[in-house]
Structures are given as structure tokens and as C-alpha cells.
Coordinates of N, CA and C in Angstrom, one line a residue:
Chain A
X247 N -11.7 -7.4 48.0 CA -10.6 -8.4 48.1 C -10.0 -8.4 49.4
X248 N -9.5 -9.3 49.5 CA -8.3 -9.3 51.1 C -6.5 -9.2 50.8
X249 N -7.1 -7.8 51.7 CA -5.2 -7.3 51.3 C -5.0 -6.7 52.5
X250 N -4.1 -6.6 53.5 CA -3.8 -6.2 54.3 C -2.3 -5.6 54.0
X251 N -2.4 -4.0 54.2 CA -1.0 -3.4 53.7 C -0.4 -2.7 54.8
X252 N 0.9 -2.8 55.1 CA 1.6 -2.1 56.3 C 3.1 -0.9 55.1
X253 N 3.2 -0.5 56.3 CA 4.5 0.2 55.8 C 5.4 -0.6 56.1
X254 N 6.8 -0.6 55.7 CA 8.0 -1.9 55.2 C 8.9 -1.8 56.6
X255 N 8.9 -0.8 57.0 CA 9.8 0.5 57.7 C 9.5 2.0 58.6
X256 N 9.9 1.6 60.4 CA 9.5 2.6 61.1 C 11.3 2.5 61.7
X257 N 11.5 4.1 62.0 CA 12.9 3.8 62.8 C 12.5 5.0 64.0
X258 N 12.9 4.7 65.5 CA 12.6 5.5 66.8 C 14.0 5.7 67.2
X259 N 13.5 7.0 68.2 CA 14.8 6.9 69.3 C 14.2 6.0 70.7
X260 N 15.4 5.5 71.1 CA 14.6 4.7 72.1 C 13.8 6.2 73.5
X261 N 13.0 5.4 74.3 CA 12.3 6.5 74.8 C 11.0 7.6 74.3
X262 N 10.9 7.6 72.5 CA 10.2 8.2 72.2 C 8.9 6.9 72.0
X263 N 7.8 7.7 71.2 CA 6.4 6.6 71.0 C 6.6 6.0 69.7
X264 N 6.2 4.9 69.3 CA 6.0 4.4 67.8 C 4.8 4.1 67.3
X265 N 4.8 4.7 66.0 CA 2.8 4.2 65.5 C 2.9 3.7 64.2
X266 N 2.8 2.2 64.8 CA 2.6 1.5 63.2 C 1.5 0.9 63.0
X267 N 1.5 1.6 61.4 CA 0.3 1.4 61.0 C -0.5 0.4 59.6
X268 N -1.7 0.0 59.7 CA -2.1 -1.0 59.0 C -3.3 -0.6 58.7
X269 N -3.8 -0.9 57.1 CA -5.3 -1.0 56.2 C -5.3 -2.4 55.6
X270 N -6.6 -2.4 55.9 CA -6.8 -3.6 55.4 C -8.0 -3.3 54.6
X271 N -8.7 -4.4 53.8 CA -9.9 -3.9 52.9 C -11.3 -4.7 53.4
X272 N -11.1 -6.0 54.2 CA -12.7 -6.2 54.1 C -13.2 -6.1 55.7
X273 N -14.4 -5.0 54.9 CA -15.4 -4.5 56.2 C -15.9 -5.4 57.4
X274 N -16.1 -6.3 56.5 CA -16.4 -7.7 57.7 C -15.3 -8.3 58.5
X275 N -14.4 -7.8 59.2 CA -13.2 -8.2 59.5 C -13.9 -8.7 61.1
X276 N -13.6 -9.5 61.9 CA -13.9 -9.8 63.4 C -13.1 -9.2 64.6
X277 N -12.0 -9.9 64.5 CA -10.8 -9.7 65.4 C -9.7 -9.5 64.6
X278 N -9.0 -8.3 65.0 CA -7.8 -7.8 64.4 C -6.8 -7.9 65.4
X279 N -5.0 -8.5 65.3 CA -4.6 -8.8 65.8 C -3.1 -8.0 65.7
X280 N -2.4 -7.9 66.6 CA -1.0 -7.8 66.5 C 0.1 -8.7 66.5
X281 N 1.2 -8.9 65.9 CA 2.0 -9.9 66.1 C 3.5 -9.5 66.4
X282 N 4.5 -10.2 67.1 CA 5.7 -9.3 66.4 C 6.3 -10.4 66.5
X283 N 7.4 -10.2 66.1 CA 8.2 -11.2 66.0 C 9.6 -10.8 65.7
X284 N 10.6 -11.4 66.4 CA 11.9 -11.0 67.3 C 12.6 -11.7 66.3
X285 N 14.0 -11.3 66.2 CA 14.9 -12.2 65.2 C 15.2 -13.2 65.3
X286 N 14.8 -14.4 64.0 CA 15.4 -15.6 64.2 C 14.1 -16.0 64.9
X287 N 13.0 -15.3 65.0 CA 11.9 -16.5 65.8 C 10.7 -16.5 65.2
X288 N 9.8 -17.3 65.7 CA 8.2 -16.9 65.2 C 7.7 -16.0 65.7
X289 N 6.2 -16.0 65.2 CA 5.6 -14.8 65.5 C 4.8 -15.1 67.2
X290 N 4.6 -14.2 67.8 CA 4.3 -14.0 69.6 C 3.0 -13.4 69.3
X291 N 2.1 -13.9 69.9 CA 0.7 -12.4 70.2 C 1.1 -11.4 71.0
X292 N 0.7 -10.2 70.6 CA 1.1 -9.1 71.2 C -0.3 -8.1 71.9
X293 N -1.0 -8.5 71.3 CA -2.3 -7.9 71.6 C -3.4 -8.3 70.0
X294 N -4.7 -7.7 70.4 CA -5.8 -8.1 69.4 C -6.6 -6.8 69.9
X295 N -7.8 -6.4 69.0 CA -9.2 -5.7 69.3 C -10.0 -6.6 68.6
X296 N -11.5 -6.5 69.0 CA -12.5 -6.9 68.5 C -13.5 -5.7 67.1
X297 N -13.8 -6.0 66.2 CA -14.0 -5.0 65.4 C -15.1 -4.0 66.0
X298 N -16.1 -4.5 67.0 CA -16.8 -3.2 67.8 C -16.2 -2.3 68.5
X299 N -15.0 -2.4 68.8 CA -14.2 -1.6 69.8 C -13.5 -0.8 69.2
X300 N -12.7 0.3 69.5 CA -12.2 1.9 68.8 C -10.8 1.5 69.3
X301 N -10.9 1.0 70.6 CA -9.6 1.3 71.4 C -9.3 0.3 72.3
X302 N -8.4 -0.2 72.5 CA -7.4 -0.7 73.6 C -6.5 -0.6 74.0
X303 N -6.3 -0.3 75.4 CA -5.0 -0.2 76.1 C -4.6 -1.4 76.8
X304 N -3.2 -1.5 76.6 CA -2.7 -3.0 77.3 C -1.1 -2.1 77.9
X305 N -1.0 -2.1 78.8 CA 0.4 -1.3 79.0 C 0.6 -0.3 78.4
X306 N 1.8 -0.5 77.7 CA 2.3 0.8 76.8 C 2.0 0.3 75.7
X307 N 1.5 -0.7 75.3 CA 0.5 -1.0 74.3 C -1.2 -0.3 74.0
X308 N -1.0 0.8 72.5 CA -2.4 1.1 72.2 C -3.0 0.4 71.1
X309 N -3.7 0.0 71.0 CA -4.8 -0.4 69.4 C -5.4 0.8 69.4
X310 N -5.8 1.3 68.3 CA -6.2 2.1 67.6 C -7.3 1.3 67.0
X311 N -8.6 2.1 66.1 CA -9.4 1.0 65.1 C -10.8 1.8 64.5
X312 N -10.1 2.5 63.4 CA -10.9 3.5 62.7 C -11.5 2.4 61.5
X313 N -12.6 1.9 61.7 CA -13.8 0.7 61.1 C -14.3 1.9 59.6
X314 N -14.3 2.6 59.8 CA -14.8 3.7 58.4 C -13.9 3.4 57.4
X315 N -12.7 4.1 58.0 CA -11.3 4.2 56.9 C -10.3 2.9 57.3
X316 N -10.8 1.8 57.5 CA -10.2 0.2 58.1 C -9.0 0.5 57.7
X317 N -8.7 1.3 59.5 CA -7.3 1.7 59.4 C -7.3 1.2 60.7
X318 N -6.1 0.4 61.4 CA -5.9 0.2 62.4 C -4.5 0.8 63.0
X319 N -4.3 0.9 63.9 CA -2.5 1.1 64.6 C -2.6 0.9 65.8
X320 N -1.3 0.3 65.8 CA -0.5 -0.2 67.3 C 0.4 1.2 68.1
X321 N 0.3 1.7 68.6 CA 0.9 2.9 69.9 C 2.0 1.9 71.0
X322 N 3.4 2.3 70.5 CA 4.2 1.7 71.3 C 4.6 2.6 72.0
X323 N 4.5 2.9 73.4 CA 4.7 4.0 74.5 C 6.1 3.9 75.0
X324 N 7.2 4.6 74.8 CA 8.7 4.8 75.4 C 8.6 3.6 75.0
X325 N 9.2 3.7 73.6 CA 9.9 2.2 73.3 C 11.3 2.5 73.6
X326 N 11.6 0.9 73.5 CA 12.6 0.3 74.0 C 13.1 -0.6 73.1
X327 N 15.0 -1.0 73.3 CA 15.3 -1.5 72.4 C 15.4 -2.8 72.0
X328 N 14.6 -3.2 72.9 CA 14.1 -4.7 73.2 C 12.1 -4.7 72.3
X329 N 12.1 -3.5 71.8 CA 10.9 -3.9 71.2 C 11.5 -3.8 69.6
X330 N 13.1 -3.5 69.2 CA 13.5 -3.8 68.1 C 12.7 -5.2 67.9
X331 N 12.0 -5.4 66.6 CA 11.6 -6.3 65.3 C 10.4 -6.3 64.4
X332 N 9.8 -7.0 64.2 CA 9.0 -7.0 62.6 C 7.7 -6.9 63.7
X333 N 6.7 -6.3 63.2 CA 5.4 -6.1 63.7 C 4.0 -6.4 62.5
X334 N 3.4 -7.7 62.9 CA 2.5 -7.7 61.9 C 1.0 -7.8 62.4
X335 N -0.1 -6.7 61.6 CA -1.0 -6.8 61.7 C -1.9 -8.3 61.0
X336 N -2.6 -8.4 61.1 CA -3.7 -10.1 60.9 C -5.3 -9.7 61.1
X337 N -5.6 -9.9 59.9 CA -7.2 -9.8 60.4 C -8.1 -11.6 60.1
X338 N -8.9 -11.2 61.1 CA -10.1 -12.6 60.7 C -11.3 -12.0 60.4
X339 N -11.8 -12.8 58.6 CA -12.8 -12.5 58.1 C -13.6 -12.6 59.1
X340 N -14.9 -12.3 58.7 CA -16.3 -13.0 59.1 C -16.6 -13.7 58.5
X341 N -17.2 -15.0 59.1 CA -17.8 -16.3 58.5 C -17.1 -16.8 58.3
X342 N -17.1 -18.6 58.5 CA -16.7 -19.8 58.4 C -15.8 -20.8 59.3
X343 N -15.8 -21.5 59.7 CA -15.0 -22.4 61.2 C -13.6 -22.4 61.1
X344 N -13.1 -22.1 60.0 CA -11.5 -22.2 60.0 C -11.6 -20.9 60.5
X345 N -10.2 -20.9 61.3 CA -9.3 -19.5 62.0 C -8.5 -19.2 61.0
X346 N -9.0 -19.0 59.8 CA -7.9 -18.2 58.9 C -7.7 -16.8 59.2
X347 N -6.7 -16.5 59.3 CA -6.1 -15.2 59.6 C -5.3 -14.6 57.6
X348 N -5.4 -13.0 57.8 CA -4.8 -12.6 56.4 C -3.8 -11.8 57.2
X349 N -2.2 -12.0 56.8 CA -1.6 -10.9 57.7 C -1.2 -9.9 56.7
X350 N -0.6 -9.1 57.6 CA 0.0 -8.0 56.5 C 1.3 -8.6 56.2
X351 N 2.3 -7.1 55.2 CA 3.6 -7.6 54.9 C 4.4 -7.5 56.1
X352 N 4.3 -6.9 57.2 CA 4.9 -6.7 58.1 C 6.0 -5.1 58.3
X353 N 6.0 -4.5 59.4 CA 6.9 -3.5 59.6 C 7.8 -3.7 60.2
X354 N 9.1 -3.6 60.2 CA 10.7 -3.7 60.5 C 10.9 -2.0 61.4
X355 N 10.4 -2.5 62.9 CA 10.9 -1.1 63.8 C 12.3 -1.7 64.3
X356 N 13.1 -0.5 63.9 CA 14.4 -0.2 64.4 C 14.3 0.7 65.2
X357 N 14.9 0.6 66.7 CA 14.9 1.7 68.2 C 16.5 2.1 68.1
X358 N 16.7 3.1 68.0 CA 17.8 3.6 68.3 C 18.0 4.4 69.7
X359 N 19.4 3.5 70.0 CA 19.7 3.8 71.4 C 20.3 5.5 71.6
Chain B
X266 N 1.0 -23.1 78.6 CA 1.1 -22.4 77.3 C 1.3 -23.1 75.9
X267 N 1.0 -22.8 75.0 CA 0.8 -23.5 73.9 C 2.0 -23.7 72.9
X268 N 2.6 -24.8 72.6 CA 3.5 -24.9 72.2 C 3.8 -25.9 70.8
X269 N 4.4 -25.0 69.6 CA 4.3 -25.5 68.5 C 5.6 -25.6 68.3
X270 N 6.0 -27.1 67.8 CA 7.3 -27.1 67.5 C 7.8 -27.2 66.3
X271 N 8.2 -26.9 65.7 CA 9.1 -27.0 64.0 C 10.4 -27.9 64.7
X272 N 10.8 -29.3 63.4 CA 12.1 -29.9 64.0 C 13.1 -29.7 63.7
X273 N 13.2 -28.4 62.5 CA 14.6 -28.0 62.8 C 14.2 -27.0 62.5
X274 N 15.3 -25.7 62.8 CA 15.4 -24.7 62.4 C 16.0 -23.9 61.4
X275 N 17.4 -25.0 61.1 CA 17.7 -24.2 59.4 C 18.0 -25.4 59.0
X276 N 17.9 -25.3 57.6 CA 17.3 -26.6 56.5 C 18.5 -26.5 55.6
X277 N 19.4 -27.0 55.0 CA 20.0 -26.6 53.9 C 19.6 -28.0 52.9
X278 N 19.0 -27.6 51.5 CA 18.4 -29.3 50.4 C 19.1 -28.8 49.2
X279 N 18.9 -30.0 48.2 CA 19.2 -29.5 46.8 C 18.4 -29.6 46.2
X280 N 18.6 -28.9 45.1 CA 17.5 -28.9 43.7 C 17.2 -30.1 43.7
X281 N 15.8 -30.7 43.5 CA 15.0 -31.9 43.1 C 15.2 -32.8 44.2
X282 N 15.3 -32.5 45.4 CA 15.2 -33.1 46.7 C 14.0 -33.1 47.4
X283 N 13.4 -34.7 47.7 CA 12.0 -34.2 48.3 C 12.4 -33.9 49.9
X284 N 11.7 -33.1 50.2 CA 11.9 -32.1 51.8 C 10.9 -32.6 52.1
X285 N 10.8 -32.5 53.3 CA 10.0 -32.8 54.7 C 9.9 -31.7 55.7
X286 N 9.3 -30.9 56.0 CA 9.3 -30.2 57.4 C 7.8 -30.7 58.0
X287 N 8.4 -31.0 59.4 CA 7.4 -31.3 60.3 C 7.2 -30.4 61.4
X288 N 5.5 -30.4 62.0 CA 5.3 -29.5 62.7 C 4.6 -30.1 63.8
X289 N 4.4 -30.4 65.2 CA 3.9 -30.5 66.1 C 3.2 -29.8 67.5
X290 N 2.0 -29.9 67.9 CA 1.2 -28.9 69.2 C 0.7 -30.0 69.7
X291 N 0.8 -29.0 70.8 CA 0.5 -29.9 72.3 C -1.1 -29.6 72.7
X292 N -1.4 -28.5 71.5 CA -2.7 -27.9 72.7 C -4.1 -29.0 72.1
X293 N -4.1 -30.0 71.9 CA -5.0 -30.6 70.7 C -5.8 -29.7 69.9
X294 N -4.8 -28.9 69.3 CA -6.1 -27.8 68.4 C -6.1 -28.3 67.1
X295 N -7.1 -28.3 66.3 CA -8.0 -28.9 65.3 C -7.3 -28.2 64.3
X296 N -7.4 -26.9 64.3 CA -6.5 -26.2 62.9 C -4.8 -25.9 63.1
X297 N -4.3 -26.4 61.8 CA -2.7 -26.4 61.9 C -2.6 -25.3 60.5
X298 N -1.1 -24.8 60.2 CA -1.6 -24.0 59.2 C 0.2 -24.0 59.0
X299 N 0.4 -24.3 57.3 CA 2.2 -23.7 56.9 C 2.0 -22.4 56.3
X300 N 2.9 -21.4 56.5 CA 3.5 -20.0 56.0 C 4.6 -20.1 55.1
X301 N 4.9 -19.6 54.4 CA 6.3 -18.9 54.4 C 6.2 -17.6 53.9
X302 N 7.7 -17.0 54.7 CA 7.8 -15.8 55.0 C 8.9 -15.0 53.9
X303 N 8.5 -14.2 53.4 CA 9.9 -13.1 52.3 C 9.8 -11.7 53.0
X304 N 10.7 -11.1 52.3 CA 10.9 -9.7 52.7 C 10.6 -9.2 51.7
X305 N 9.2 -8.3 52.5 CA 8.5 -7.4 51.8 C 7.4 -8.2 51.1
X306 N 7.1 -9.3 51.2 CA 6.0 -10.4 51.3 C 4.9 -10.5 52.5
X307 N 5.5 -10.8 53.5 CA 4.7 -10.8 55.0 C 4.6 -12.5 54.9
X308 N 3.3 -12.8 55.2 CA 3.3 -14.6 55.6 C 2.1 -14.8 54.1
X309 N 2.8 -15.7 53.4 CA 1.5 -16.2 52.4 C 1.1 -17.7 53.0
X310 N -0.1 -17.5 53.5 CA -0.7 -19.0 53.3 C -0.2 -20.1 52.1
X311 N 0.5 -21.1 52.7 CA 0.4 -22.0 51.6 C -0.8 -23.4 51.8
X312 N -0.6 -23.8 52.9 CA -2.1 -24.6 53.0 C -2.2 -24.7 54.4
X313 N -3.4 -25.7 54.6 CA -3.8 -25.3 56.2 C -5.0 -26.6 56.4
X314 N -4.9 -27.2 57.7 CA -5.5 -28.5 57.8 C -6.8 -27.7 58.8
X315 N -7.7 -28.3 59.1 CA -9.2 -28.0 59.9 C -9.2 -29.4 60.9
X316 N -8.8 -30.3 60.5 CA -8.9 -31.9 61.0 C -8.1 -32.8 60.5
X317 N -7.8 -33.9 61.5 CA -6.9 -35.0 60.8 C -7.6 -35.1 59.2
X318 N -6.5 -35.4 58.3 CA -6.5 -36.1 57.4 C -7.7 -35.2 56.3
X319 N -8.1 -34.0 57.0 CA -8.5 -32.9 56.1 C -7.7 -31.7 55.7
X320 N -7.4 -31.1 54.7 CA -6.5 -30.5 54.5 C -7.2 -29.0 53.4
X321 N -6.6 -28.1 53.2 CA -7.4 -27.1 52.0 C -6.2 -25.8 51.7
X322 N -6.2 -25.6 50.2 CA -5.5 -25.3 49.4 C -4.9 -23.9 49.9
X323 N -4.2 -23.1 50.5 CA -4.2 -21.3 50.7 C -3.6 -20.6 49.7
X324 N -3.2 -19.9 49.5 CA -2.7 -18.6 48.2 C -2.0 -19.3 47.7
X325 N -0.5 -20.1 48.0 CA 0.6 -20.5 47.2 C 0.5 -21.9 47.3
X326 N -0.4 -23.0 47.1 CA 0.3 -24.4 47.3 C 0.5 -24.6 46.1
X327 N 1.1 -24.2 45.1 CA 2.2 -25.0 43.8 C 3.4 -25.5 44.0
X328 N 4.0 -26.6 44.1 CA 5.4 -27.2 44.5 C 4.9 -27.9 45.8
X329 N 4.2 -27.7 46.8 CA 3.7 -28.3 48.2 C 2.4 -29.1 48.2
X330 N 3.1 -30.3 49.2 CA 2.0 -30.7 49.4 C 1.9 -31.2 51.0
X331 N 0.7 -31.3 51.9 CA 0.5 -31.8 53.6 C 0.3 -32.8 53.3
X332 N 0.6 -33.3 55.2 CA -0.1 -34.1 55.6 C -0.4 -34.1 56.6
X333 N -1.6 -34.8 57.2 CA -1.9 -34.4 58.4 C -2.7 -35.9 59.2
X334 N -1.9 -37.0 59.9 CA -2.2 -38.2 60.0 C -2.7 -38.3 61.4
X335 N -2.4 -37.5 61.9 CA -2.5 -37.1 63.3 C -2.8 -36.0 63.9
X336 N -3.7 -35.4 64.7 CA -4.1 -34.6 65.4 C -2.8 -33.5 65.7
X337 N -1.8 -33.7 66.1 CA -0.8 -33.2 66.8 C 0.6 -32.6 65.4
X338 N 0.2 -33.3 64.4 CA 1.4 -33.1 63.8 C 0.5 -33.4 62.3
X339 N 1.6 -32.2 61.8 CA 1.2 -31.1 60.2 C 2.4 -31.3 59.0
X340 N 2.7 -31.6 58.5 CA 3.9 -31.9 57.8 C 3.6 -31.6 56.6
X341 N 4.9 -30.6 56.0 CA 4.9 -30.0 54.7 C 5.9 -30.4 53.7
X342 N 5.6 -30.8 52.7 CA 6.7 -31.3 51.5 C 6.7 -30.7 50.3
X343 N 7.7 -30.5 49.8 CA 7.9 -29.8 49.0 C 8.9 -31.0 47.8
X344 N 8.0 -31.5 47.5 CA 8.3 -32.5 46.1 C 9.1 -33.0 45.7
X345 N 9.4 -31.4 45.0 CA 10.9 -31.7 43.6 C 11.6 -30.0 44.3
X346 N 12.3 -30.4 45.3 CA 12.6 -28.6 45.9 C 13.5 -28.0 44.9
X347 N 13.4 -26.2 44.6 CA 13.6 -25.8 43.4 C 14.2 -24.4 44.3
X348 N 15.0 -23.8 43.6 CA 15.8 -22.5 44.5 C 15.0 -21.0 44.6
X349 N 13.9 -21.4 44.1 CA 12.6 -20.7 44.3 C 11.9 -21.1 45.8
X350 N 12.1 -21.8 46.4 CA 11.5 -22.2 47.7 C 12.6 -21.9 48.9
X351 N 13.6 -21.4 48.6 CA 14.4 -21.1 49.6 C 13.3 -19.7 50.5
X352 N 13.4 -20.1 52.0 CA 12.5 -19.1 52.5 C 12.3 -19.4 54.0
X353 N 11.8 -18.8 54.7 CA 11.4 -19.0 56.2 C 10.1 -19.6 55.9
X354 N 10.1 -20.7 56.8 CA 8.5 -21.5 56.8 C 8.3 -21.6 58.1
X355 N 7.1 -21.8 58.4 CA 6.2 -20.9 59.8 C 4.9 -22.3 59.6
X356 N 4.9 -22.8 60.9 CA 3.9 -23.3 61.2 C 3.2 -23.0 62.3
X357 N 1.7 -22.6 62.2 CA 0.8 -22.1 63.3 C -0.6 -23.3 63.4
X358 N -1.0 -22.9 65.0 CA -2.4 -24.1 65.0 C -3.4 -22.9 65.8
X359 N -4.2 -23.4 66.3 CA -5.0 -22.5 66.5 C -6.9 -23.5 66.8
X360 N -7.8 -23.4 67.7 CA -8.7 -23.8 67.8 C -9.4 -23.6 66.4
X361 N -10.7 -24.3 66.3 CA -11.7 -23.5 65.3 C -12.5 -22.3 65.7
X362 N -12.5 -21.6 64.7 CA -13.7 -20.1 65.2 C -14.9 -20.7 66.0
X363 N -15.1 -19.8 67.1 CA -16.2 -20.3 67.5 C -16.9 -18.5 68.0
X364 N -16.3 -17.7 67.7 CA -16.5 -16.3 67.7 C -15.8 -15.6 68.9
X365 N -14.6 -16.2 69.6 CA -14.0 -15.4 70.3 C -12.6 -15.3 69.9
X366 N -12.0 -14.7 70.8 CA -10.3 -14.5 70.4 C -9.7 -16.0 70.6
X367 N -9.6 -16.2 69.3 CA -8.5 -17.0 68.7 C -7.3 -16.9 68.0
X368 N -6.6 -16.7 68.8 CA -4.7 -16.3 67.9 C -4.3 -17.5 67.3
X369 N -3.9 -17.3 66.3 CA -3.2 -18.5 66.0 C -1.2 -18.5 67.0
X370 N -1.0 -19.3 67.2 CA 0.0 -20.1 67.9 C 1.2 -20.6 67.1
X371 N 2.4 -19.6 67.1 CA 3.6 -19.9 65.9 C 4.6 -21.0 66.6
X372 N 4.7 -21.8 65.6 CA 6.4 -21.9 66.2 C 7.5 -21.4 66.0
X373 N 8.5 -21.5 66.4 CA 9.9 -21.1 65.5 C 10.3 -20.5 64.4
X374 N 10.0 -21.4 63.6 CA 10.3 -21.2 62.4 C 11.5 -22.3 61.7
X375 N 11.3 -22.9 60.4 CA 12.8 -23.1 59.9 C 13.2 -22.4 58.4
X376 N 14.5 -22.2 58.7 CA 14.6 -21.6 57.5 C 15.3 -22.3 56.4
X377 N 14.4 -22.6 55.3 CA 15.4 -23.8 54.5 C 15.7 -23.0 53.2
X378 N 17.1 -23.8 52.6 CA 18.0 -22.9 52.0 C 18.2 -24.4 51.0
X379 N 17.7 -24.3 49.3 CA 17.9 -25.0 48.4 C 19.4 -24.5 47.6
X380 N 19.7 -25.3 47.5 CA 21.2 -25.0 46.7 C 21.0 -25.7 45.2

């Protein structure tokens, strides 16, 4: 089936690292994505991996992407309290010309100053 | 940069009011797509266009229905609105898969509120 599950709830001190994390269930996934989205707005791209890759680094942005145990996580390095809001993982099946995406329920990071 | 617009941002309707939200992109992309959002839900598909005047069903279209007359602009209605539909709605577009990174593209958001 397609289910993509996050935790509800991460809370940081600002300055320290955040790792939120996301499973999803189908093996055939393509590109896995990050989203976040700030209060009161839509969702922003934040980063993506491609399902042959383990790892990317984008800034203080990490992807993570264990394909065995379709576990994925985002590595937010000295967060900050401007990275307070909702963070949602999204995968794209394999196969077919629609860009359907399945997202998660999303995580609510709170940075405390 | 690609830019998806919702025309309003908060909605207030009543019971058994037919609603309108409209959605517009500039980027001419082929796929358009409505969400809405709950807490502790995440985004359920409710339907999602491929091409003008093509359209197809996603997880929740009961109460909803598109339209899609134009390339640029996605429009969602919601019938007979019921206080069950109070919610954040999210419109995204996005190219068709062609096997590289394709994000889909949010707008805003509006948040409509049935009384």
C-alpha cells in the first residue's frame, strides 16, 4: 500500500541538530522529497534525493535514505528559529505520467530560543 | 520562479453554499492538483487534472468537484458545503513525469471556514 508515516512532533534548542524522520512503504518509490512549510503558507521545496542515492548534502541540509528499511531523514544542522514549522516528507511512485506525489502527515519542529 | 496563486486566503461559507476556489500558474504546467490539509492528516489528495478539461479522482473527492477549462487555472467546488469541509486547501501544478526532479509547486493556501 502507499502510506507515508512521520512523527507529529520534534522540539530543539536553537543551535543544536534536528532529525526528522519518515517511512514510507512502496519499494518502487523514484524521488523522495522534502517540504516545509512556514505558518499561514504553502508548502516550499526544501530539498529531494533520487531513490539510487544514500545521501545528500545541501548546506546544513542532510537527506538521509536507507532503501532496505524505506526510512528516510532530513538532518537540520544548528537549527534556527526561523526553521520553526511543519516538515513534510513526499514520495513519487514509479510508473505513470502524472507527478503524483503521496505525502506524509507532516512534523511540527518547534526551536527553542 | 513558478508561481501558483489561490484567490483568497481565508474563506468564511455556509452550510449548503456552493464554493468556488480558484487556482492559477504561470509556469504552463500540464498537471494541477487540490489538497486539503488537517492536523495530524498531512495533505489528502482530493483530485488532480493531467490536461485541460482532463481531470481524475484522488483519495477524498466525495462533496468535490474540478474544473479545468484552461491550461492555467484549476478550480475546486465544493457543491452543497457541509462543516465537515472546513479545512486548509492547497493547490499544486507541477510538469508531467518525464523521470527527473519534478516538485510539485504550492500556492498559499486558503483556508475556508463553513459555518
Amino acid at each position: 500500500g502507499e502510506d507515508v508515516e512521520q512523527s507529529l512532533f520534534l522540539s530543539v534548542r536553537e543551535g543544536d541538530s534536528s532529525v526528522i524522520n519518515c517511512t514510507y512503504t512502496d519499494s518502487s518509490s523514484t524521488y523522495l522529497y522534502w517540504y516545509k512549510q512556514e505558518p499561514g503558507a504553502g508548502l516550499q521545496l526544501l530539498t529531494y534525493i533520487f531513490s539510487n542515492m544514500d545521501m545528500k548534502q545541501d548546506q546544513r541540509l542532510t537527506v538521509l535514505l536507507n532503501k532496505k528499511d524505506k526510512h528516510l531523514s532530513l538532518r537540520i544542522a544548528d537549527t534556527q528559529t526561523g526553521d520553526s514549522a511543519i516538515y513534510f516528507c513526499a514520495e513519487r511512485l514509479y510508473g505513470g505520467a502524472t507527478n503524483k506525489l503521496i505525502f506524509g502527515t507532516g512534523t511540527l519542529l518547534a526551536v527553542q530560543p | 520562479d513558478v508561481k501558483v496563486t489561490q484567490s483568497s486566503r481565508y474563506l468564511v461559507k455556509r452550510t449548503g453554499e456552493k464554493v468556488f476556489l480558484e487556482c492559477v500558474q504561470d509556469m504552463d504546467h500540464e498537471n494541477m492538483f487540490w489538497y486539503r490539509q488537517d492536523p495530524g492528516l498531512g495533505l489528502r489528495l482530493i483530485y488532480f487534472s493531467y490536461d485541460v478539461k482532463m481531470k481524475e479522482k484522488g483519495d477524498i473527492p466525495e462533496g468535490y468537484s474540478v474544473s479545468r477549462e484552461k491550461k492555467e487555472r484549476f478550480s475546486l467546488i465544493l457543491e452543497s458545503a457541509s462543516t465537515n469541509q472546513t479545512s486548509m486547501y492547497l493547490c499544486a501544478s507541477s510538469t508531467p513525469w518525464t523521470g527527473e526532479r519534478q516538485p510539485q509547486h504550492f500556492g498559499d493556501g486558503t483556508r475556508l471556514s463553513i459555518l
